[in-house]
Amino acid sequence: MTNTSSTSNALMAITARPPITMVRGQGSWLWDENGKRYLDFIQGWAVNSLGHCPLQISNALCTQSKTLITPSPALHNAPQLGLASKLANSSGLQQVHFSNSGSEANEVAIKLARKWGQLNKHGAYEIITTFNAFHGRTIAAMCASGKPGWDELFPPILPGFSKVPFADTDAMRSAITSNTVALMIEPIQGEAGVIVPDDNYLYSLRQLADEHNLLLILDEVQTGVGRTGTFYAFEHCGITPDILTLGKGLGGGVPLSATLAAERACCFEYGNQGGTYNGNPLMTAAGLAVVETVSSAGFLASVTDCGRHLKDKLLTIATKHGLLNVRGRGLLQGFDLPAPCATDVQTLAFELGLIINAPRPASIRLMPALNASKAEIDDAIMLLDTVIEQTLRDNTH
Ligand SMILES: *Cc1c(COP(=O)(O)O)cnc(C)c1O
């Protein structure tokens, strides 16, 4: 036994963590210091797109770490160039800038939009975002987010963001002023509890942006890189954004994010953006391994197939336990419990060896590895069935 609880005093308290240490991961499974095994349907918050410690990534990291770890952000390196051209080609966008987190990729998107407004819209800088949106935890990304209560956390609020309800094109249209430069949304709101808008929503935001000469910024930090069954979630809707951000699954477990932009939005000049670690070959080599795997023949079809399997199984236990709104796309799925007991469900599931997430008091989110097997999905559903039955029973007695 290690002494997690005494050593954890050296960590700043940012969240309640169970008093154990995780020591090993393989595929869909995670082991703690006591040898207990967990079926991981969170995967580091949709980060480990290929599961824990996949060979493709450990090989890429191993090889790259013996070749070149960081030349300098002011010099080219091969994995960065390779990954940039793959992402540009697959998205239909022109250029890419790499960073280290989703928040940072969104900061870059916000800076790019403000610069574009200076050059093309007489200094317009306001970005319209949505209530309950999650764009990250740096100050600008927090101000762009619509998480309830966040406005009061670290005043003063950064000017330049206005908010409207999600999945409401009319509200977006009414909020546009001469100071508006961009519309920024998640194709599916992840942290809000997997909120899936009508397919027509992105399409009408694209039209709205074109009518008013605005940039459409899509935050695909959670939905990108195969999570929804297409490489980018925007592919479901037949549109292309002007600016796109990726993170989480892109690095497959290592810190890597990207901001992609269409030619008309690529307006940075030397000195406008940087970052010591941006595009370092160790992280971009891992990103290349992820992108090559996710783009390989049959991979995305299997995400769609497993996503459907997961949803079908969820629907069977939904009928049994009165679960509501089973929703999601690909391997990003969520549902509502008939009572606000999601934290209890998450806690009991963890005790029984299943890791899931409760993004809202009554909702559960699942984001397994993109290569999780149907047998693992069935195991997770079986555990979930037991956990929900027990939790609902305890809550009603
Ligand atoms: C997680 C997330 C972010 C923030 O990413 P970090 O890597 O935690 O900074 C931004 N946007 C969305 C949609 C996310 O899910």
PDB file of C-alpha atoms and ligand atoms in Angstrom, residues 45-47 100-106 133-138 141 145 184-191 219-223 245 247-248 256-257 365, ligand 1:
ATOM      1  CA  TRP A  45     -12.129  12.614 -20.337  1.00  0.00           C
ATOM      2  CA  ALA A  46     -12.295  11.331 -23.919  1.00  0.00           C
ATOM      3  CA  VAL A  47      -8.534  11.738 -24.166  1.00  0.00           C
ATOM      4  CA  ASN A 100      -0.952  21.817 -25.510  1.00  0.00           C
ATOM      5  CA  SER A 101      -4.560  21.891 -24.286  1.00  0.00           C
ATOM      6  CA  GLY A 102      -8.084  22.492 -25.510  1.00  0.00           C
ATOM      7  CA  SER A 103      -8.247  25.777 -23.604  1.00  0.00           C
ATOM      8  CA  GLU A 104      -5.104  26.994 -25.301  1.00  0.00           C
ATOM      9  CA  ALA A 105      -6.379  25.967 -28.753  1.00  0.00           C
ATOM     10  CA  ASN A 106      -9.516  28.028 -28.033  1.00  0.00           C
ATOM     11  CA  ALA A 133     -20.922  25.802 -23.293  1.00  0.00           C
ATOM     12  CA  PHE A 134     -17.529  24.563 -22.145  1.00  0.00           C
ATOM     13  CA  HIS A 135     -14.463  25.985 -23.853  1.00  0.00           C
ATOM     14  CA  GLY A 136     -11.840  25.534 -21.131  1.00  0.00           C
ATOM     15  CA  ARG A 137     -10.349  27.004 -17.969  1.00  0.00           C
ATOM     16  CA  THR A 138      -7.974  29.772 -19.005  1.00  0.00           C
ATOM     17  CA  ALA A 141     -11.869  30.308 -22.408  1.00  0.00           C
ATOM     18  CA  SER A 145     -17.889  29.273 -21.599  1.00  0.00           C
ATOM     19  CA  MET A 184     -18.456  29.916 -31.427  1.00  0.00           C
ATOM     20  CA  ILE A 185     -20.086  26.603 -30.503  1.00  0.00           C
ATOM     21  CA  GLU A 186     -19.509  22.945 -29.750  1.00  0.00           C
ATOM     22  CA  PRO A 187     -21.227  20.691 -32.335  1.00  0.00           C
ATOM     23  CA  ILE A 188     -22.423  18.633 -29.343  1.00  0.00           C
ATOM     24  CA  GLN A 189     -22.210  20.208 -25.881  1.00  0.00           C
ATOM     25  CA  GLY A 190     -20.137  17.681 -23.957  1.00  0.00           C
ATOM     26  CA  GLU A 191     -19.649  19.016 -20.423  1.00  0.00           C
ATOM     27  CA  ASP A 219     -14.880  23.767 -30.682  1.00  0.00           C
ATOM     28  CA  GLU A 220     -14.349  20.092 -31.485  1.00  0.00           C
ATOM     29  CA  VAL A 221     -12.006  19.478 -28.562  1.00  0.00           C
ATOM     30  CA  GLN A 222     -14.373  16.733 -27.394  1.00  0.00           C
ATOM     31  CA  THR A 223     -16.200  15.728 -30.594  1.00  0.00           C
ATOM     32  CA  THR A 245     -10.219  23.491 -32.446  1.00  0.00           C
ATOM     33  CA  GLY A 247      -7.665  18.608 -28.284  1.00  0.00           C
ATOM     34  CA  LYS A 248      -8.406  15.658 -26.009  1.00  0.00           C
ATOM     35  CA  LEU A 256      -1.667  18.088 -27.758  1.00  0.00           C
ATOM     36  CA  SER A 257      -4.252  20.410 -29.281  1.00  0.00           C
ATOM     37  CA  ARG A 365     -21.904  10.574 -19.768  1.00  0.00           C
TER      38      ARG A 365
HETATM   39  C1  LIG B   1     -12.274  19.621 -22.415  1.00  0.00           C
HETATM   40  C2  LIG B   1     -12.751  20.691 -23.316  1.00  0.00           C
HETATM   41  C3  LIG B   1     -12.046  21.901 -23.445  1.00  0.00           C
HETATM   42  C4  LIG B   1     -10.825  22.234 -22.615  1.00  0.00           C
HETATM   43  O1  LIG B   1      -9.745  21.414 -22.898  1.00  0.00           O
HETATM   44  P1  LIG B   1      -8.505  21.362 -21.864  1.00  0.00           P
HETATM   45  O2  LIG B   1      -7.529  20.446 -22.541  1.00  0.00           O
HETATM   46  O3  LIG B   1      -9.044  20.821 -20.581  1.00  0.00           O
HETATM   47  O4  LIG B   1      -7.990  22.730 -21.725  1.00  0.00           O
HETATM   48  C5  LIG B   1     -12.511  22.833 -24.352  1.00  0.00           C
HETATM   49  N1  LIG B   1     -13.617  22.585 -25.086  1.00  0.00           N
HETATM   50  C6  LIG B   1     -14.323  21.453 -24.998  1.00  0.00           C
HETATM   51  C7  LIG B   1     -15.506  21.236 -25.863  1.00  0.00           C
HETATM   52  C8  LIG B   1     -13.914  20.462 -24.095  1.00  0.00           C
HETATM   53  O5  LIG B   1     -14.625  19.336 -23.979  1.00  0.00           O
END
